PDB file of C-alpha atoms in Angstrom:
ATOM      1  CA  VAL A   1       0.000   0.000   0.000  1.00 96.00           C
ATOM      2  CA  ARG A   2       2.825   2.388   0.836  1.00 96.00           C
ATOM      3  CA  HIS A   3       4.599   1.788  -2.470  1.00 97.00           C
ATOM      4  CA  LEU A   4       1.394   2.060  -4.511  1.00 97.00           C
ATOM      5  CA  SER A   5       0.362   5.255  -2.733  1.00 97.00           C
ATOM      6  CA  LYS A   6       3.805   6.762  -3.304  1.00 96.00           C
ATOM      7  CA  ALA A   7       3.491   5.888  -7.014  1.00 96.00           C
ATOM      8  CA  GLY A   8       0.235   7.845  -7.217  1.00 96.00           C
ATOM      9  CA  TRP A   9      -2.280   5.006  -7.175  1.00 97.00           C
ATOM     10  CA  LYS A  10      -5.631   5.247  -5.419  1.00 98.00           C
ATOM     11  CA  VAL A  11      -5.813   2.157  -3.237  1.00 98.00           C
ATOM     12  CA  HIS A  12      -8.885   0.212  -2.082  1.00 98.00           C
ATOM     13  CA  ALA A  13      -7.915  -1.978   0.881  1.00 97.00           C
ATOM     14  CA  LEU A  14     -10.172  -4.856   1.914  1.00 97.00           C
ATOM     15  CA  VAL A  15      -9.824  -5.315   5.683  1.00 97.00           C
ATOM     16  CA  PRO A  16     -11.785  -7.371   8.235  1.00 97.00           C
ATOM     17  CA  ASP A  17     -11.980  -4.521  10.762  1.00 98.00           C
ATOM     18  CA  PRO A  18     -11.493  -0.889   9.616  1.00 98.00           C
ATOM     19  CA  SER A  19     -11.123   0.220  13.239  1.00 98.00           C
ATOM     20  CA  ALA A  20      -8.211  -2.134  13.947  1.00 98.00           C
ATOM     21  CA  GLU A  21      -4.744  -0.669  14.428  1.00 96.00           C
ATOM     22  CA  ARG A  22      -3.326  -2.501  11.409  1.00 94.00           C
ATOM     23  CA  ALA A  23      -6.131  -1.211   9.171  1.00 97.00           C
ATOM     24  CA  LEU A  24      -5.877   2.369  10.450  1.00 97.00           C
ATOM     25  CA  ALA A  25      -2.133   2.290   9.771  1.00 97.00           C
ATOM     26  CA  LEU A  26      -2.959   2.116   6.053  1.00 97.00           C
ATOM     27  CA  THR A  27      -4.870   5.392   6.177  1.00 96.00           C
ATOM     28  CA  LYS A  28      -1.717   7.387   6.919  1.00 97.00           C
ATOM     29  CA  PHE A  29      -0.852   7.004   3.236  1.00 97.00           C
ATOM     30  CA  ASP A  30      -2.422   9.194   0.567  1.00 96.00           C
ATOM     31  CA  ASN A  31      -5.453   8.060  -1.442  1.00 97.00           C
ATOM     32  CA  VAL A  32      -6.253   4.921   0.596  1.00 98.00           C
ATOM     33  CA  THR A  33      -9.880   3.881   1.204  1.00 98.00           C
ATOM     34  CA  LEU A  34     -10.741   1.036   3.569  1.00 98.00           C
ATOM     35  CA  PHE A  35     -13.469  -1.469   2.729  1.00 98.00           C
ATOM     36  CA  LYS A  36     -14.745  -3.816   5.414  1.00 98.00           C
ATOM     37  CA  GLY A  37     -15.105  -7.456   4.458  1.00 97.00           C
ATOM     38  CA  SER A  38     -13.285 -10.663   3.657  1.00 95.00           C
ATOM     39  CA  LEU A  39     -12.438 -12.862   0.710  1.00 93.00           C
ATOM     40  CA  GLY A  40     -15.323 -15.084   1.743  1.00 91.00           C
ATOM     41  CA  ASP A  41     -17.818 -12.221   1.478  1.00 94.00           C
ATOM     42  CA  HIS A  42     -18.511 -11.669  -2.208  1.00 93.00           C
ATOM     43  CA  GLU A  43     -20.484  -8.453  -1.716  1.00 96.00           C
ATOM     44  CA  SER A  44     -17.583  -6.824   0.093  1.00 97.00           C
ATOM     45  CA  ILE A  45     -15.158  -7.966  -2.608  1.00 96.00           C
ATOM     46  CA  GLU A  46     -17.392  -6.465  -5.261  1.00 96.00           C
ATOM     47  CA  ALA A  47     -17.585  -3.152  -3.390  1.00 97.00           C
ATOM     48  CA  ALA A  48     -13.811  -2.972  -2.951  1.00 97.00           C
ATOM     49  CA  ILE A  49     -13.059  -3.861  -6.570  1.00 97.00           C
ATOM     50  CA  ALA A  50     -15.565  -1.419  -8.094  1.00 96.00           C
ATOM     51  CA  GLY A  51     -13.790   1.377  -9.957  1.00 96.00           C
ATOM     52  CA  THR A  52     -10.347  -0.216  -9.859  1.00 97.00           C
ATOM     53  CA  ASP A  53      -7.994  -1.022 -12.735  1.00 96.00           C
ATOM     54  CA  ALA A  54      -5.857  -3.660 -11.018  1.00 97.00           C
ATOM     55  CA  VAL A  55      -6.049  -6.119  -8.140  1.00 98.00           C
ATOM     56  CA  PHE A  56      -3.344  -7.447  -5.837  1.00 97.00           C
ATOM     57  CA  LEU A  57      -4.344 -10.895  -4.576  1.00 97.00           C
ATOM     58  CA  THR A  58      -2.593 -12.501  -1.628  1.00 94.00           C
ATOM     59  CA  GLN A  59      -4.102 -15.211   0.551  1.00 95.00           C
ATOM     60  CA  MET A  60      -3.387 -17.250   3.622  1.00 92.00           C
ATOM     61  CA  PRO A  61      -3.395 -20.984   2.874  1.00 92.00           C
ATOM     62  CA  SER A  62      -6.306 -23.053   4.101  1.00 91.00           C
ATOM     63  CA  TRP A  63      -5.439 -26.167   6.089  1.00 89.00           C
ATOM     64  CA  VAL A  64      -9.000 -27.504   6.335  1.00 91.00           C
ATOM     65  CA  ASP A  65     -10.821 -27.020   3.021  1.00 92.00           C
ATOM     66  CA  ASP A  66     -10.607 -25.563  -0.502  1.00 92.00           C
ATOM     67  CA  SER A  67     -11.565 -22.030   0.545  1.00 94.00           C
ATOM     68  CA  GLU A  68      -8.338 -20.553  -0.867  1.00 95.00           C
ATOM     69  CA  THR A  69      -9.227 -21.752  -4.351  1.00 96.00           C
ATOM     70  CA  ARG A  70     -12.907 -20.924  -3.921  1.00 96.00           C
ATOM     71  CA  ASP A  71     -12.243 -17.370  -2.730  1.00 96.00           C
ATOM     72  CA  ALA A  72      -9.708 -16.743  -5.487  1.00 97.00           C
ATOM     73  CA  ARG A  73     -12.185 -17.889  -8.114  1.00 97.00           C
ATOM     74  CA  ALA A  74     -14.739 -15.405  -6.730  1.00 96.00           C
ATOM     75  CA  VAL A  75     -12.226 -12.542  -6.768  1.00 97.00           C
ATOM     76  CA  LEU A  76     -11.227 -13.274 -10.363  1.00 98.00           C
ATOM     77  CA  THR A  77     -14.826 -13.559 -11.541  1.00 97.00           C
ATOM     78  CA  LEU A  78     -15.809 -10.276  -9.884  1.00 97.00           C
ATOM     79  CA  ALA A  79     -12.656  -8.517 -11.099  1.00 97.00           C
ATOM     80  CA  LYS A  80     -13.367  -9.478 -14.679  1.00 97.00           C
ATOM     81  CA  ALA A  81     -17.012  -8.421 -14.382  1.00 96.00           C
ATOM     82  CA  LYS A  82     -15.982  -5.030 -12.972  1.00 96.00           C
ATOM     83  CA  GLY A  83     -13.542  -4.282 -15.791  1.00 97.00           C
ATOM     84  CA  VAL A  84     -10.270  -4.877 -13.965  1.00 97.00           C
ATOM     85  CA  LYS A  85      -7.378  -4.982 -16.412  1.00 96.00           C
ATOM     86  CA  HIS A  86      -4.535  -6.516 -14.396  1.00 97.00           C
ATOM     87  CA  ILE A  87      -4.290  -9.068 -11.582  1.00 98.00           C
ATOM     88  CA  VAL A  88      -1.079  -9.453  -9.568  1.00 98.00           C
ATOM     89  CA  HIS A  89      -0.957 -12.635  -7.508  1.00 98.00           C
ATOM     90  CA  SER A  90       1.650 -13.197  -4.795  1.00 97.00           C
ATOM     91  CA  THR A  91       2.436 -16.868  -4.193  1.00 96.00           C
ATOM     92  CA  GLN A  92       5.771 -18.432  -3.257  1.00 94.00           C
ATOM     93  CA  LEU A  93       9.166 -19.368  -4.606  1.00 95.00           C
ATOM     94  CA  LYS A  94       8.658 -23.153  -4.678  1.00 93.00           C
ATOM     95  CA  LEU A  95       6.201 -22.704  -7.543  1.00 95.00           C
ATOM     96  CA  ASN A  96       9.168 -22.027  -9.852  1.00 96.00           C
ATOM     97  CA  ASN A  97       9.510 -25.832 -10.015  1.00 94.00           C
ATOM     98  CA  PRO A  98       7.556 -26.966 -13.119  1.00 91.00           C
ATOM     99  CA  ASN A  99       7.317 -30.516 -11.688  1.00 91.00           C
ATOM    100  CA  LEU A 100       6.111 -29.390  -8.276  1.00 90.00           C
ATOM    101  CA  ARG A 101       3.084 -31.679  -8.118  1.00 88.00           C
ATOM    102  CA  ASN A 102       5.310 -34.739  -8.517  1.00 88.00           C
ATOM    103  CA  SER A 103       8.227 -33.583  -6.377  1.00 85.00           C
ATOM    104  CA  GLY A 104       7.365 -35.396  -3.136  1.00 83.00           C
ATOM    105  CA  ILE A 105       6.239 -32.428  -1.032  1.00 84.00           C
ATOM    106  CA  ASN A 106       6.150 -32.919   2.726  1.00 81.00           C
ATOM    107  CA  PRO A 107       2.458 -33.676   3.447  1.00 81.00           C
ATOM    108  CA  ILE A 108       2.413 -31.020   6.160  1.00 80.00           C
ATOM    109  CA  LEU A 109       3.213 -28.350   3.562  1.00 83.00           C
ATOM    110  CA  ILE A 110       0.908 -29.472   0.759  1.00 85.00           C
ATOM    111  CA  PRO A 111      -1.951 -27.023   1.565  1.00 83.00           C
ATOM    112  CA  ALA A 112       0.476 -24.097   1.708  1.00 87.00           C
ATOM    113  CA  ILE A 113       2.153 -24.997  -1.575  1.00 91.00           C
ATOM    114  CA  LEU A 114      -0.267 -26.770  -3.890  1.00 92.00           C
ATOM    115  CA  GLY A 115      -3.079 -24.420  -2.855  1.00 93.00           C
ATOM    116  CA  LYS A 116      -1.020 -21.577  -4.285  1.00 95.00           C
ATOM    117  CA  LEU A 117      -0.376 -23.553  -7.435  1.00 95.00           C
ATOM    118  CA  ASP A 118      -4.106 -24.160  -7.908  1.00 95.00           C
ATOM    119  CA  VAL A 119      -4.806 -20.429  -7.623  1.00 97.00           C
ATOM    120  CA  GLU A 120      -2.005 -19.611 -10.070  1.00 97.00           C
ATOM    121  CA  ASP A 121      -3.742 -21.905 -12.559  1.00 97.00           C
ATOM    122  CA  LEU A 122      -7.000 -19.995 -12.018  1.00 98.00           C
ATOM    123  CA  VAL A 123      -5.235 -16.658 -12.519  1.00 98.00           C
ATOM    124  CA  ARG A 124      -3.706 -17.814 -15.809  1.00 97.00           C
ATOM    125  CA  ALA A 125      -7.085 -19.035 -17.048  1.00 97.00           C
ATOM    126  CA  SER A 126      -8.962 -15.904 -15.971  1.00 97.00           C
ATOM    127  CA  GLY A 127      -8.571 -14.012 -19.246  1.00 96.00           C
ATOM    128  CA  LEU A 128      -7.118 -11.040 -17.340  1.00 97.00           C
ATOM    129  CA  THR A 129      -3.613  -9.675 -17.823  1.00 97.00           C
ATOM    130  CA  TYR A 130      -1.761 -11.286 -14.941  1.00 98.00           C
ATOM    131  CA  THR A 131       1.588 -11.247 -13.190  1.00 98.00           C
ATOM    132  CA  LEU A 132       2.720 -13.862 -10.679  1.00 98.00           C
ATOM    133  CA  LEU A 133       5.080 -12.772  -7.910  1.00 98.00           C
ATOM    134  CA  ARG A 134       6.956 -15.627  -6.242  1.00 98.00           C
ATOM    135  CA  PRO A 135       8.668 -14.307  -3.125  1.00 97.00           C
ATOM    136  CA  GLY A 136      11.132 -16.223  -0.989  1.00 97.00           C
ATOM    137  CA  TRP A 137      11.299 -16.772   2.757  1.00 96.00           C
ATOM    138  CA  PHE A 138      10.119 -13.725   4.691  1.00 96.00           C
ATOM    139  CA  MET A 139      12.831 -12.047   6.761  1.00 95.00           C
ATOM    140  CA  THR A 140      10.028 -10.958   9.105  1.00 94.00           C
ATOM    141  CA  ASN A 141       9.596 -14.601  10.147  1.00 94.00           C
ATOM    142  CA  LEU A 142      12.326 -13.778  12.665  1.00 93.00           C
ATOM    143  CA  LEU A 143      10.519 -10.784  14.169  1.00 90.00           C
ATOM    144  CA  ALA A 144       7.880 -10.626  16.894  1.00 86.00           C
ATOM    145  CA  PRO A 145       5.175 -11.773  17.082  1.00 86.00           C
ATOM    146  CA  ILE A 146       5.547 -14.461  14.417  1.00 91.00           C
ATOM    147  CA  GLY A 147       9.131 -15.286  15.366  1.00 93.00           C
ATOM    148  CA  ASP A 148       8.093 -17.295  18.408  1.00 93.00           C
ATOM    149  CA  THR A 149       5.573 -19.188  16.292  1.00 92.00           C
ATOM    150  CA  MET A 150       8.149 -20.101  13.675  1.00 90.00           C
ATOM    151  CA  PHE A 151      10.900 -20.673  16.241  1.00 93.00           C
ATOM    152  CA  PRO A 152       9.453 -21.177  19.760  1.00 93.00           C
ATOM    153  CA  GLY A 153      11.668 -19.565  22.381  1.00 93.00           C
ATOM    154  CA  LEU A 154      13.400 -17.165  19.990  1.00 93.00           C
ATOM    155  CA  SER A 155      12.436 -14.093  22.020  1.00 91.00           C
ATOM    156  CA  ASP A 156      14.149 -15.728  25.009  1.00 93.00           C
ATOM    157  CA  GLY A 157      17.352 -16.204  23.052  1.00 94.00           C
ATOM    158  CA  LYS A 158      16.836 -19.812  21.967  1.00 96.00           C
ATOM    159  CA  PHE A 159      16.936 -20.980  18.363  1.00 96.00           C
ATOM    160  CA  VAL A 160      15.748 -24.533  17.790  1.00 95.00           C
ATOM    161  CA  SER A 161      15.337 -25.601  14.192  1.00 92.00           C
ATOM    162  CA  SER A 162      15.332 -28.478  11.736  1.00 91.00           C
ATOM    163  CA  TYR A 163      17.415 -26.388   9.346  1.00 92.00           C
ATOM    164  CA  THR A 164      21.137 -27.089   9.140  1.00 95.00           C
ATOM    165  CA  PRO A 165      23.750 -24.336   9.618  1.00 96.00           C
ATOM    166  CA  ASP A 166      24.530 -24.288   5.889  1.00 97.00           C
ATOM    167  CA  THR A 167      20.886 -24.277   4.739  1.00 96.00           C
ATOM    168  CA  THR A 168      20.672 -21.368   2.307  1.00 97.00           C
ATOM    169  CA  MET A 169      17.537 -19.267   2.670  1.00 97.00           C
ATOM    170  CA  PRO A 170      16.244 -17.308  -0.349  1.00 97.00           C
ATOM    171  CA  ALA A 171      15.200 -14.502   1.991  1.00 97.00           C
ATOM    172  CA  VAL A 172      13.007 -11.540   1.111  1.00 98.00           C
ATOM    173  CA  ASP A 173      12.080  -8.352   2.911  1.00 96.00           C
ATOM    174  CA  PRO A 174       8.283  -8.016   2.465  1.00 95.00           C
ATOM    175  CA  ASP A 175       8.893  -4.348   1.698  1.00 96.00           C
ATOM    176  CA  ASP A 176      10.630  -5.501  -1.479  1.00 96.00           C
ATOM    177  CA  ILE A 177       7.476  -7.392  -2.473  1.00 96.00           C
ATOM    178  CA  GLY A 178       5.604  -4.093  -2.183  1.00 96.00           C
ATOM    179  CA  ALA A 179       8.175  -2.337  -4.354  1.00 96.00           C
ATOM    180  CA  PHE A 180       7.933  -5.042  -7.018  1.00 95.00           C
ATOM    181  CA  THR A 181       4.131  -4.905  -6.894  1.00 96.00           C
ATOM    182  CA  ALA A 182       4.147  -1.179  -7.590  1.00 97.00           C
ATOM    183  CA  ALA A 183       6.645  -1.663 -10.416  1.00 97.00           C
ATOM    184  CA  VAL A 184       4.450  -4.356 -11.966  1.00 97.00           C
ATOM    185  CA  PHE A 185       1.290  -2.248 -11.707  1.00 96.00           C
ATOM    186  CA  ASN A 186       3.124   0.654 -13.311  1.00 97.00           C
ATOM    187  CA  ASN A 187       4.439  -1.503 -16.179  1.00 96.00           C
ATOM    188  CA  PRO A 188       1.758  -4.051 -17.137  1.00 95.00           C
ATOM    189  CA  ASP A 189       3.079  -4.390 -20.677  1.00 96.00           C
ATOM    190  CA  THR A 190       6.502  -5.392 -19.365  1.00 97.00           C
ATOM    191  CA  TYR A 191       5.354  -7.805 -16.674  1.00 97.00           C
ATOM    192  CA  GLY A 192       2.068  -9.092 -18.080  1.00 97.00           C
ATOM    193  CA  GLY A 193       1.974 -12.878 -18.414  1.00 97.00           C
ATOM    194  CA  LYS A 194       5.171 -13.352 -16.426  1.00 97.00           C
ATOM    195  CA  ALA A 195       6.218 -14.999 -13.169  1.00 97.00           C
ATOM    196  CA  VAL A 196       8.705 -12.890 -11.229  1.00 97.00           C
ATOM    197  CA  THR A 197      10.989 -14.275  -8.528  1.00 97.00           C
ATOM    198  CA  VAL A 198      11.362 -11.841  -5.627  1.00 97.00           C
ATOM    199  CA  VAL A 199      14.348 -12.604  -3.407  1.00 97.00           C
ATOM    200  CA  SER A 200      16.403  -9.980  -1.576  1.00 95.00           C
ATOM    201  CA  GLU A 201      19.334 -12.094  -0.390  1.00 96.00           C
ATOM    202  CA  MET A 202      20.637 -15.651  -0.447  1.00 97.00           C
ATOM    203  CA  ILE A 203      21.915 -16.257   3.076  1.00 97.00           C
ATOM    204  CA  THR A 204      22.740 -19.290   5.210  1.00 98.00           C
ATOM    205  CA  VAL A 205      21.000 -19.959   8.507  1.00 97.00           C
ATOM    206  CA  GLU A 206      24.379 -19.698  10.249  1.00 97.00           C
ATOM    207  CA  ASN A 207      24.879 -16.191   8.837  1.00 97.00           C
ATOM    208  CA  ILE A 208      21.321 -15.183   9.758  1.00 96.00           C
ATOM    209  CA  LEU A 209      21.941 -16.190  13.375  1.00 96.00           C
ATOM    210  CA  ALA A 210      25.297 -14.415  13.421  1.00 97.00           C
ATOM    211  CA  GLU A 211      23.573 -11.250  12.226  1.00 95.00           C
ATOM    212  CA  ILE A 212      20.902 -11.531  14.940  1.00 93.00           C
ATOM    213  CA  GLU A 213      23.657 -11.898  17.541  1.00 96.00           C
ATOM    214  CA  ARG A 214      25.559  -8.916  16.119  1.00 97.00           C
ATOM    215  CA  VAL A 215      22.523  -6.616  16.113  1.00 93.00           C
ATOM    216  CA  SER A 216      21.166  -7.728  19.496  1.00 92.00           C
ATOM    217  CA  GLY A 217      24.537  -7.920  21.213  1.00 95.00           C
ATOM    218  CA  LYS A 218      23.482 -11.242  22.737  1.00 95.00           C
ATOM    219  CA  LYS A 219      24.550 -14.827  22.131  1.00 97.00           C
ATOM    220  CA  LEU A 220      21.833 -17.219  21.020  1.00 97.00           C
ATOM    221  CA  ASP A 221      21.368 -20.696  22.462  1.00 97.00           C
ATOM    222  CA  ILE A 222      21.356 -22.549  19.117  1.00 97.00           C
ATOM    223  CA  HIS A 223      20.186 -26.132  18.674  1.00 96.00           C
ATOM    224  CA  TYR A 224      19.943 -27.897  15.322  1.00 96.00           C
ATOM    225  CA  ARG A 225      17.712 -30.936  15.471  1.00 95.00           C
ATOM    226  CA  THR A 226      18.997 -34.227  14.119  1.00 92.00           C
ATOM    227  CA  GLU A 227      17.184 -35.790  11.167  1.00 86.00           C
ATOM    228  CA  GLU A 228      15.547 -38.215  13.588  1.00 89.00           C
TER     229      GLU A 228
END
């Protein structure tokens, strides 16, 4: 939203609660209008999309049903009906693998990966000009509050992980995703029909932890789990 506003776009933001702190934070940028609703509420989607030229679609994966695919289909149908010209869909880096469906994905991760692939297929078939953004591993996974979900105990100085020290993370600052999104919206002829990898830095887990220690001035209690 910040990057689009800075580029001169008028932004319609679909939020579950316009009075929430995170929603109100969007209003500090120019030309931002909040619309209350959710991806499961088709009337609210229609209201938010009305009058827009482009849509940025990003979704949480569903671990219990096909709502991610169902909601995306509704967004695409409404966008096309309302005259939207360009859809930008943010998915994830693993989708660069053309043989992903047959690559032996960990069953735990299937909803988070193949769900994105299903929506990408819908976007391609929508008839709209589209761009797929495939970002890497979020650097913000190490920040509160999600850090302790990804790595329980991190805020207390403990790092326990199934990664190995030399695991290389294709890390991305989410701010860079915003910058790429604005660039894509501003140049639909250049990016239309393309999948764009968005990675800020290739960095090993060992170097990530060393950087955390350097910035915090504190030593981490690091434990790498065995394969077992």
